[in-house]
Amino acid sequence: MKIETENKIIKKIGEIADSRNVSAYLVGGYVRDLIMGKEGVDIDIMTEGDGIQFAKDVSKELGAELNSVYKNFETALLNYENYKIEFVSARKESYDRGSRKPLVETATLEEDLSRRDFTINALAASINKNNFGEVIDNFNGLKDIEAGIIRTPLDPFKTFDDDPLRIMRAVRFASKFNFRIEENTFKAITEMRGRLTDEGVVSQERITNEFLQILMTDKPSVGLDLLYRSGVMQEIFPEIAELEGVDQRNDYHHKNVFYHTLKVVDNISTKTDDLWLRFAALVHDIAKPRTKKFVEGTGWTFHSHEEVGARMMKKIFRKLKLPMTKLDYVEKLVRMHLRPIPLAKDDVTDSAIRRLAAEAGEELEDLLTLCRADITSKNPDKVSKFLENYDRVEKRILEVQEKDELRNFQSPVRGDEIMELFGLEPGKVIGIFKHRIEEAILEGEIPNEYGAAKEYLMKIKDEVLN
Ligand code: ATP
Ligand code: MG
């Protein structure tokens, strides 16, 4: 099979390779995405032989400057136009069990492809002129893309043992492409999951980075559920895994909070690409397991779970090494996620509405987005009724805000100035002038500006004074 691309940079790099007698290949994600019909901006170029030297040659020909060179890994990075081009020498790796830092040795193209994480990522395409676009597919990656399967090229147990971060990557790709993880690969993930959190093997930052990328996929529940079912969630984010507990007492049982949460995250992901709003959706009910109580005659209660949940955030942010600048935001949404519910009633006072708006501040819109996503009833009539309730809350907020704006609204020409202009003493007539200006603005006769107001004032002067 041959791939096609209109990408001029890739063609150009191919020509440079020809002129230096270098065999160069596109590899990894770019090839995979191209086959799936998308062209990205991250381009990985592999050469047999000295990749760094080739990177230098390419930069020189393009009149650009290499951004960085990593001698240890035999890689170099070039940012060119809007592309991020990474050059690598074909290499093989062996691992020291105590860390995931590989010992790197140069190798053939075939050896290089076999050290890659998944068959769908172990594809290469030549960019030399004589066989431009020819795909090298030693592990049936094309078939796996077609069938939607994540599978390691070699023994999955060894693959995940060598670099446990690949566990997270497997789940991320499954979630991103809605692919399934092949059985033996999934078994290895389940078995090797403990390696992910072994001291000094994979840094928390890298685990978190993959986790957040899973949260940014179109349907995060695919990845989150895989993390749970493989036992990885229990390792990396046990508070989320604990949401799964369901208790039954007498005739009462409560909704499975984990699957409810996944639904909320999927819902919100159709509305926003904001990572932290998605994260807030993920953790909004996080304290339900620790606040649940069975009350005879009432059933299950989760008193104060929103407050307890908000207070859990700091520790979670620290442990996952999340940016502390986002802590307040997430805490606020968790803390307030129940607040809009009672406001949907007709007999709610303006001041209750005003208090919610003031407290939520900038986050008001996100809070309502979260509340809407939190509706996971299977009954479509209920869903539309609840959504309408929030529409009503939103409308009430707008009404109240409008009213407040009008109340605070004042003539752009102040009373003092009117007195001075017309040589008047304080008195009723000043108020009349101001009121006339305000009315003219509200009626849209003049714009809400000083100059226009003053002009209007002059126009009505005689009429009012007479
Ligand atoms: P994307 O950039 O869309 O997230 P990608 O497949 O390009 O996906 P990168 O992290 O950019 O992923 O890595 C480029 C290529 O390097 C991958 O396609 C894969 O072949 C290889 N690779 C990256 N990380 C690993 C790893 N931990 N183990 C083995 N191979 C890896
Ligand atoms: Mg990439």
Coordinates of C-alpha atoms and ligand atoms in Angstrom, one line a residue:
M1 CA 0.0 0.0 0.0
K2 CA 1.0 3.6 -0.7
I3 CA 0.0 6.6 1.2
E4 CA -0.5 10.0 -0.4
T5 CA 0.2 13.4 1.0
E6 CA 0.1 16.9 -0.4
N7 CA 2.4 18.0 2.4
K8 CA 5.2 20.0 0.7
I9 CA 7.6 19.8 3.7
I10 CA 7.5 16.1 3.6
K11 CA 8.2 16.0 -0.1
K12 CA 11.1 18.5 0.4
I13 CA 12.6 16.4 3.2
G14 CA 12.4 13.4 0.9
E15 CA 14.3 15.3 -1.8
I16 CA 17.0 16.3 0.7
A17 CA 17.2 12.6 1.8
D18 CA 17.7 11.6 -1.9
S19 CA 20.4 14.2 -2.4
R20 CA 22.3 12.8 0.6
N21 CA 21.7 9.1 -0.1
V22 CA 19.8 8.7 3.1
S23 CA 16.8 6.4 3.5
A24 CA 14.1 8.4 5.3
Y25 CA 10.7 7.4 6.5
L26 CA 7.7 9.0 8.1
V27 CA 6.8 7.0 11.2
G28 CA 4.4 6.7 14.1
G29 CA 1.3 8.9 14.6
Y30 CA 1.6 10.9 11.4
V31 CA 1.3 7.7 9.3
R32 CA -1.5 6.3 11.4
D33 CA -3.5 9.5 11.3
L34 CA -2.9 9.9 7.5
I35 CA -4.3 6.4 7.0
M36 CA -7.3 7.4 9.1
G37 CA -7.8 10.4 7.0
K38 CA -6.2 13.2 9.1
E39 CA -3.0 15.1 8.6
G40 CA -1.4 16.4 11.7
V41 CA 1.3 18.9 12.4
D42 CA 3.6 16.5 14.4
I43 CA 5.9 14.8 11.9
D44 CA 8.3 12.1 12.9
I45 CA 11.0 11.4 10.4
M46 CA 13.2 8.3 10.9
T47 CA 16.4 7.6 9.1
E48 CA 18.6 4.6 9.0
G49 CA 22.0 6.0 10.1
D50 CA 22.7 9.4 11.7
G51 CA 19.3 11.1 12.3
I52 CA 20.9 14.1 14.0
Q53 CA 23.2 14.8 11.1
F54 CA 20.2 14.5 8.7
A55 CA 18.2 16.9 10.9
K56 CA 21.1 19.4 10.6
D57 CA 21.2 19.0 6.8
V58 CA 17.5 19.5 6.5
S59 CA 17.5 22.7 8.7
K60 CA 20.3 24.1 6.6
E61 CA 18.5 23.5 3.3
L62 CA 15.3 25.0 4.7
G63 CA 17.2 27.9 6.1
A64 CA 15.9 27.2 9.6
E65 CA 17.4 26.6 12.9
L66 CA 17.2 23.3 14.8
N67 CA 15.4 23.8 18.0
S68 CA 17.0 21.1 20.1
V69 CA 19.2 18.0 19.9
Y70 CA 19.0 15.1 22.3
K71 CA 22.2 13.2 21.8
N72 CA 21.2 10.4 24.2
F73 CA 18.1 9.6 22.4
E74 CA 19.5 10.3 18.9
T75 CA 16.7 12.7 18.2
A76 CA 16.5 16.3 17.1
L77 CA 13.5 18.7 16.9
L78 CA 12.8 21.3 14.3
N79 CA 9.9 23.7 14.5
Y80 CA 9.2 24.8 10.9
E81 CA 6.2 26.8 9.8
N82 CA 3.5 25.3 12.0
Y83 CA 5.0 21.9 12.0
K84 CA 6.9 20.1 14.8
I85 CA 9.3 17.9 13.0
E86 CA 11.2 15.3 15.0
F87 CA 14.1 13.5 13.5
V88 CA 15.2 10.1 14.9
S89 CA 17.8 7.6 14.1
A90 CA 16.4 4.1 13.8
R91 CA 17.2 2.5 17.1
K92 CA 16.6 -0.3 19.5
E93 CA 16.2 -0.1 23.2
S94 CA 16.8 -2.2 26.1
Y95 CA 15.5 -1.5 29.6
D96 CA 16.9 -1.5 33.0
R97 CA 14.0 -2.7 35.2
G98 CA 14.5 0.0 37.8
S99 CA 13.5 2.8 35.4
R100 CA 11.9 3.4 32.1
K101 CA 14.9 5.2 30.7
P102 CA 16.1 3.1 27.8
L103 CA 19.6 2.3 26.8
V104 CA 19.7 3.3 23.1
E105 CA 21.5 1.6 20.3
T106 CA 21.3 2.4 16.6
A107 CA 19.5 -0.3 14.6
T108 CA 17.6 -1.1 11.4
L109 CA 14.2 0.2 10.4
E110 CA 12.7 -3.2 11.3
E111 CA 14.2 -3.3 14.7
D112 CA 13.0 0.3 15.3
L113 CA 9.5 -0.5 14.4
S114 CA 9.4 -3.5 16.7
R115 CA 10.2 -1.4 19.8
R116 CA 7.1 0.8 19.2
D117 CA 4.2 0.6 21.5
F118 CA 1.3 -0.5 19.3
T119 CA 0.9 -2.0 15.9
I120 CA -1.1 1.0 14.7
N121 CA 2.0 3.2 15.7
A122 CA 4.5 0.8 14.2
L123 CA 4.0 1.8 10.6
A124 CA 6.5 3.6 8.4
A125 CA 6.2 5.2 5.0
S126 CA 9.2 5.9 2.8
I127 CA 9.7 9.5 1.6
N128 CA 12.5 8.8 -0.9
K129 CA 11.5 9.5 -4.4
N130 CA 11.8 6.0 -5.9
N131 CA 9.2 4.5 -3.4
F132 CA 7.5 7.6 -2.0
G133 CA 4.6 6.6 0.2
E134 CA 5.3 2.9 0.3
V135 CA 4.1 1.6 3.7
I136 CA 6.2 -0.7 5.8
D137 CA 3.8 -2.7 7.9
N138 CA 5.6 -5.6 9.6
F139 CA 3.0 -6.0 12.4
N140 CA -0.3 -5.8 10.5
G141 CA -0.9 -2.3 11.8
L142 CA -3.0 -1.5 8.7
K143 CA -5.3 -4.4 9.5
D144 CA -5.6 -3.2 13.1
I145 CA -6.5 0.3 12.1
E146 CA -9.1 -1.1 9.8
A147 CA -10.5 -3.3 12.6
G148 CA -10.0 -0.7 15.3
I149 CA -7.7 -2.7 17.5
I150 CA -5.0 -1.7 20.0
R151 CA -2.3 -4.4 20.2
T152 CA 1.4 -4.4 20.9
P153 CA 3.7 -5.6 18.2
L154 CA 5.6 -7.9 20.5
D155 CA 4.8 -9.7 23.8
P156 CA 2.5 -7.3 25.6
F157 CA 3.8 -8.3 29.1
K158 CA 7.3 -7.4 28.2
T159 CA 6.2 -4.3 26.3
F160 CA 4.4 -2.9 29.4
D161 CA 7.1 -4.1 31.8
D162 CA 9.7 -2.2 29.8
D163 CA 7.7 1.0 29.8
P164 CA 4.5 1.0 31.9
L165 CA 3.5 4.4 30.5
R166 CA 2.4 2.4 27.5
I167 CA -0.5 1.2 29.6
M168 CA -1.8 4.7 29.8
R169 CA -1.1 5.2 26.1
A170 CA -3.0 2.1 25.2
V171 CA -6.1 3.4 27.0
R172 CA -5.6 6.9 25.5
F173 CA -5.6 5.6 21.9
A174 CA -8.5 3.3 22.6
S175 CA -10.5 6.3 23.9
K176 CA -9.4 8.7 21.2
F177 CA -10.2 6.4 18.3
N178 CA -12.9 4.4 20.0
F179 CA -10.8 1.2 19.4
R180 CA -10.9 -1.9 21.4
I181 CA -7.9 -3.3 23.2
E182 CA -7.0 -6.8 22.0
E183 CA -7.6 -9.4 24.7
N184 CA -4.0 -10.5 25.4
T185 CA -2.9 -6.8 25.5
F186 CA -5.7 -6.0 27.9
K187 CA -4.7 -9.0 30.1
A188 CA -1.2 -7.7 30.2
I189 CA -2.4 -4.2 31.1
T190 CA -4.4 -5.7 34.0
E191 CA -1.5 -7.8 35.2
M192 CA 1.2 -5.1 34.8
R193 CA -0.8 -2.2 36.2
G194 CA 1.1 -2.1 39.4
R195 CA 4.3 -1.2 37.6
L196 CA 2.8 2.1 36.7
T197 CA 3.0 3.3 40.2
D198 CA 6.2 1.5 41.2
E199 CA 8.6 4.0 42.7
G200 CA 10.8 5.8 40.2
V201 CA 9.6 4.0 37.1
V202 CA 7.1 6.5 35.5
S203 CA 6.8 10.0 36.8
Q204 CA 3.5 11.3 38.1
E205 CA 3.6 14.1 35.5
R206 CA 3.6 11.7 32.6
I207 CA 0.8 9.5 34.1
T208 CA -1.3 12.6 34.7
N209 CA -0.6 14.0 31.2
E210 CA -2.0 10.8 29.7
F211 CA -4.9 10.8 32.0
L212 CA -5.8 14.3 31.1
Q213 CA -5.5 13.5 27.4
I214 CA -8.0 10.7 28.0
L215 CA -10.3 13.3 29.5
M216 CA -9.9 15.4 26.4
T217 CA -11.1 12.7 24.0
D218 CA -14.5 13.0 22.4
K219 CA -16.0 10.2 24.6
P220 CA -13.8 10.0 27.7
S221 CA -16.0 7.3 29.2
V222 CA -14.4 4.8 26.8
G223 CA -11.0 5.4 28.4
L224 CA -12.2 5.9 31.9
D225 CA -14.1 2.7 31.9
L226 CA -11.1 0.8 30.5
L227 CA -9.0 2.3 33.3
Y228 CA -11.5 1.0 35.8
R229 CA -12.0 -2.4 34.3
S230 CA -8.2 -3.0 34.1
G231 CA -7.7 -1.9 37.6
V232 CA -5.5 1.0 36.5
M233 CA -7.9 3.6 37.9
Q234 CA -7.6 1.9 41.3
E235 CA -3.8 2.5 41.1
I236 CA -3.7 6.1 39.7
F237 CA -7.0 7.7 40.9
P238 CA -8.6 5.5 43.6
E239 CA -11.1 8.1 44.6
I240 CA -12.7 7.8 41.2
A241 CA -12.6 4.0 41.3
E242 CA -14.4 4.0 44.7
L243 CA -17.4 5.6 43.1
E244 CA -18.3 2.2 41.7
G245 CA -19.5 0.8 45.0
V246 CA -23.2 0.2 45.0
D247 CA -25.0 -0.8 48.2
Q248 CA -28.4 -2.4 48.6
R249 CA -30.4 -2.2 51.8
N250 CA -34.0 -3.3 52.1
D251 CA -35.6 -2.2 48.9
Y252 CA -33.3 0.8 48.4
H253 CA -30.2 0.9 46.3
H254 CA -28.5 4.0 45.0
K255 CA -27.4 4.7 41.5
N256 CA -24.0 3.5 40.6
V257 CA -22.1 6.7 41.0
F258 CA -19.2 5.7 38.8
Y259 CA -21.3 5.1 35.7
H260 CA -23.4 8.1 36.5
T261 CA -20.1 10.1 36.5
L262 CA -19.0 8.7 33.2
K263 CA -22.2 9.8 31.7
V264 CA -21.8 13.3 33.1
V265 CA -18.3 13.5 31.7
D266 CA -19.5 12.3 28.3
N267 CA -22.4 14.8 28.4
I268 CA -20.2 17.7 29.2
S269 CA -17.6 16.7 26.6
T270 CA -20.2 17.3 23.9
K271 CA -20.5 20.9 25.2
T272 CA -17.0 22.0 26.1
D273 CA -13.3 21.4 25.3
D274 CA -12.3 23.1 28.5
L275 CA -10.2 20.5 30.3
W276 CA -11.0 21.9 33.8
L277 CA -14.7 21.9 33.3
R278 CA -14.5 18.3 32.2
F279 CA -12.3 17.6 35.2
A280 CA -14.9 19.2 37.5
A281 CA -17.5 16.9 36.0
L282 CA -15.3 13.9 36.7
V283 CA -15.0 14.8 40.4
H284 CA -18.3 16.5 41.2
D285 CA -19.6 13.5 43.1
I286 CA -16.3 12.3 44.4
A287 CA -17.3 12.5 48.1
K288 CA -20.4 10.4 47.7
P289 CA -18.8 7.2 48.9
R290 CA -17.6 8.8 52.1
T291 CA -20.8 10.7 52.9
K292 CA -23.3 8.1 52.1
K293 CA -25.7 7.1 54.8
F294 CA -28.7 4.9 54.9
V295 CA -31.6 6.6 56.6
E296 CA -34.5 4.3 57.6
G297 CA -37.6 5.2 55.7
T298 CA -35.8 7.7 53.4
G299 CA -33.1 5.6 51.7
W300 CA -29.6 6.6 50.8
T301 CA -28.4 10.1 51.5
F302 CA -25.1 11.9 50.6
H303 CA -25.3 14.8 52.9
S304 CA -22.8 17.6 52.2
H305 CA -21.0 15.6 49.5
E306 CA -20.5 18.7 47.5
E307 CA -18.7 20.5 50.4
V308 CA -16.7 17.4 51.4
G309 CA -15.8 16.9 47.7
A310 CA -14.6 20.4 47.3
R311 CA -12.4 19.9 50.4
M312 CA -10.9 16.8 48.9
M313 CA -9.6 18.6 45.8
K314 CA -6.4 20.1 47.3
K315 CA -4.9 16.7 48.2
I316 CA -5.9 15.3 44.8
F317 CA -4.4 18.2 43.0
R318 CA -1.2 17.8 44.9
K319 CA -1.0 14.1 44.4
L320 CA -1.8 14.2 40.7
K321 CA 0.5 17.2 40.3
L322 CA -2.3 19.2 38.7
P323 CA -1.8 23.0 38.2
M324 CA -2.7 24.7 41.5
T325 CA -3.9 27.7 39.5
K326 CA -7.0 25.6 38.6
L327 CA -7.8 24.4 42.1
D328 CA -10.1 27.3 43.1
Y329 CA -12.1 26.8 39.9
V330 CA -12.6 23.1 40.4
E331 CA -13.4 23.5 44.1
K332 CA -16.0 26.1 43.3
L333 CA -17.8 24.0 40.7
V334 CA -17.8 21.0 43.0
R335 CA -19.0 23.0 45.9
M336 CA -21.8 24.7 44.0
H337 CA -23.0 21.9 41.7
L338 CA -26.3 21.5 43.6
R339 CA -27.1 25.1 44.1
P340 CA -29.0 25.9 40.9
I341 CA -31.4 23.0 41.3
P342 CA -33.9 24.6 43.7
L343 CA -33.8 27.9 41.8
A344 CA -35.8 26.5 38.9
K345 CA -39.0 26.9 40.9
D346 CA -41.3 29.8 40.0
D347 CA -41.5 31.2 43.5
V348 CA -37.9 31.9 43.9
T349 CA -37.0 35.4 45.0
D350 CA -34.8 37.8 43.0
S351 CA -32.4 37.9 45.8
A352 CA -31.8 34.1 45.8
I353 CA -31.0 34.4 42.1
R354 CA -28.8 37.3 42.7
R355 CA -26.9 35.5 45.5
L356 CA -26.2 32.5 43.2
A357 CA -25.0 34.8 40.4
A358 CA -22.8 36.7 42.8
E359 CA -21.3 33.6 44.4
A360 CA -20.7 31.8 41.1
G361 CA -19.2 35.0 39.5
E362 CA -17.3 34.3 36.3
E363 CA -18.1 30.6 36.7
L364 CA -21.9 30.9 36.4
E365 CA -22.1 29.7 32.9
D366 CA -19.8 26.8 33.5
L367 CA -21.8 25.9 36.6
L368 CA -25.0 25.7 34.6
T369 CA -23.2 23.6 31.9
L370 CA -22.2 21.2 34.7
C371 CA -25.7 21.1 36.1
R372 CA -27.2 20.3 32.6
A373 CA -24.6 17.6 32.1
D374 CA -25.5 16.1 35.5
I375 CA -28.9 15.1 34.2
T376 CA -28.5 11.4 33.3
S377 CA -32.0 10.1 33.7
K378 CA -32.9 7.4 31.1
N379 CA -36.4 8.9 30.8
P380 CA -36.3 11.4 27.9
D381 CA -39.4 13.3 29.3
K382 CA -37.6 13.8 32.6
V383 CA -34.4 15.0 30.8
S384 CA -36.2 17.6 28.8
K385 CA -38.2 18.7 31.9
F386 CA -35.0 19.2 33.9
L387 CA -33.2 20.9 31.0
E388 CA -36.2 23.3 30.7
N389 CA -35.8 24.0 34.4
Y390 CA -32.3 25.2 33.9
D391 CA -33.4 27.2 30.9
R392 CA -35.8 28.9 33.4
V393 CA -33.0 29.5 35.9
E394 CA -30.9 31.0 33.2
K395 CA -33.7 33.2 32.1
R396 CA -34.4 34.4 35.6
I397 CA -30.7 35.2 36.0
L398 CA -30.8 37.3 32.9
E399 CA -34.0 39.1 34.0
V400 CA -32.6 39.9 37.4
Q401 CA -29.3 41.1 35.9
E402 CA -31.2 43.3 33.5
K403 CA -33.3 44.8 36.2
D404 CA -30.2 45.5 38.3
E405 CA -28.5 47.2 35.4
L406 CA -31.5 49.4 34.9
R407 CA -31.6 50.3 38.5
N408 CA -28.0 51.3 38.5
F409 CA -28.3 53.1 35.3
Q410 CA -27.8 56.9 35.4
S411 CA -27.8 59.8 33.1
P412 CA -24.3 60.4 31.6
V413 CA -24.8 64.1 32.4
R414 CA -24.7 64.5 36.1
G415 CA -26.9 66.8 38.2
D416 CA -24.1 69.1 39.2
E417 CA -23.3 69.9 35.7
I418 CA -27.0 70.6 34.8
M419 CA -27.2 73.1 37.7
E420 CA -24.0 74.8 36.6
L421 CA -24.9 74.9 32.9
F422 CA -28.3 76.4 33.4
G423 CA -27.5 78.3 36.6
L424 CA -30.1 76.4 38.6
E425 CA -30.4 75.7 42.3
P426 CA -30.9 72.2 43.6
G427 CA -34.5 71.2 43.1
K428 CA -37.0 69.0 41.4
V429 CA -36.3 70.3 37.9
I430 CA -32.8 68.7 38.0
G431 CA -34.4 65.4 38.5
I432 CA -36.7 66.0 35.6
F433 CA -33.8 66.7 33.3
K434 CA -32.0 63.6 34.4
H435 CA -35.1 61.5 34.0
R436 CA -35.7 62.8 30.5
I437 CA -32.2 61.9 29.4
E438 CA -32.5 58.4 30.9
E439 CA -35.8 57.8 29.2
A440 CA -34.4 58.9 25.9
I441 CA -31.5 56.5 26.2
L442 CA -33.8 53.6 27.3
E443 CA -36.1 54.4 24.4
G444 CA -33.1 54.2 22.1
E445 CA -33.6 57.8 20.9
I446 CA -30.0 58.7 21.8
P447 CA -26.9 56.6 22.6
N448 CA -25.8 56.2 26.2
E449 CA -23.0 58.7 25.8
Y450 CA -22.0 62.0 27.3
G451 CA -21.9 64.0 24.1
A452 CA -25.3 62.8 22.9
A453 CA -26.8 63.3 26.3
K454 CA -25.6 66.9 26.5
E455 CA -26.9 67.7 23.1
Y456 CA -30.3 66.3 24.0
L457 CA -30.2 68.3 27.2
M458 CA -29.8 71.5 25.2
K459 CA -32.6 70.5 22.9
I460 CA -35.2 69.9 25.7
K461 CA -33.9 72.9 27.8
D462 CA -36.6 75.4 27.0
E463 CA -39.4 72.9 27.0
V464 CA -38.6 71.7 30.5
L465 CA -37.8 75.1 32.0
N466 CA -41.1 76.5 30.7
Ligands
ATP1 P1 -0.1 11.5 19.2 O1 1.1 12.4 18.9 O2 -1.2 11.7 18.3 O3 -0.5 11.5 20.6 P2 1.8 9.5 18.4 O4 1.6 8.1 18.1 O5 2.4 10.4 17.4 O6 0.4 10.0 18.9 P3 3.9 10.3 20.1 O7 4.0 10.3 21.6 O8 4.0 11.5 19.4 O9 2.6 9.5 19.8 O10 5.1 9.3 19.7 C1 5.4 9.1 18.3 C2 5.7 7.6 18.0 O11 6.7 7.1 18.9 C3 4.5 6.7 18.3 O12 3.6 6.6 17.3 C4 5.2 5.4 18.7 O13 5.5 4.7 17.5 C5 6.4 5.8 19.3 N1 6.3 5.9 20.8 C6 6.0 7.0 21.6 N2 6.0 6.7 22.9 C7 6.3 5.4 23.0 C8 6.5 4.5 24.0 N3 6.4 4.9 25.3 N4 6.9 3.2 23.8 C9 7.0 2.8 22.5 N5 6.9 3.6 21.4 C10 6.5 4.9 21.6
MG2 MG 3.0 12.5 17.7

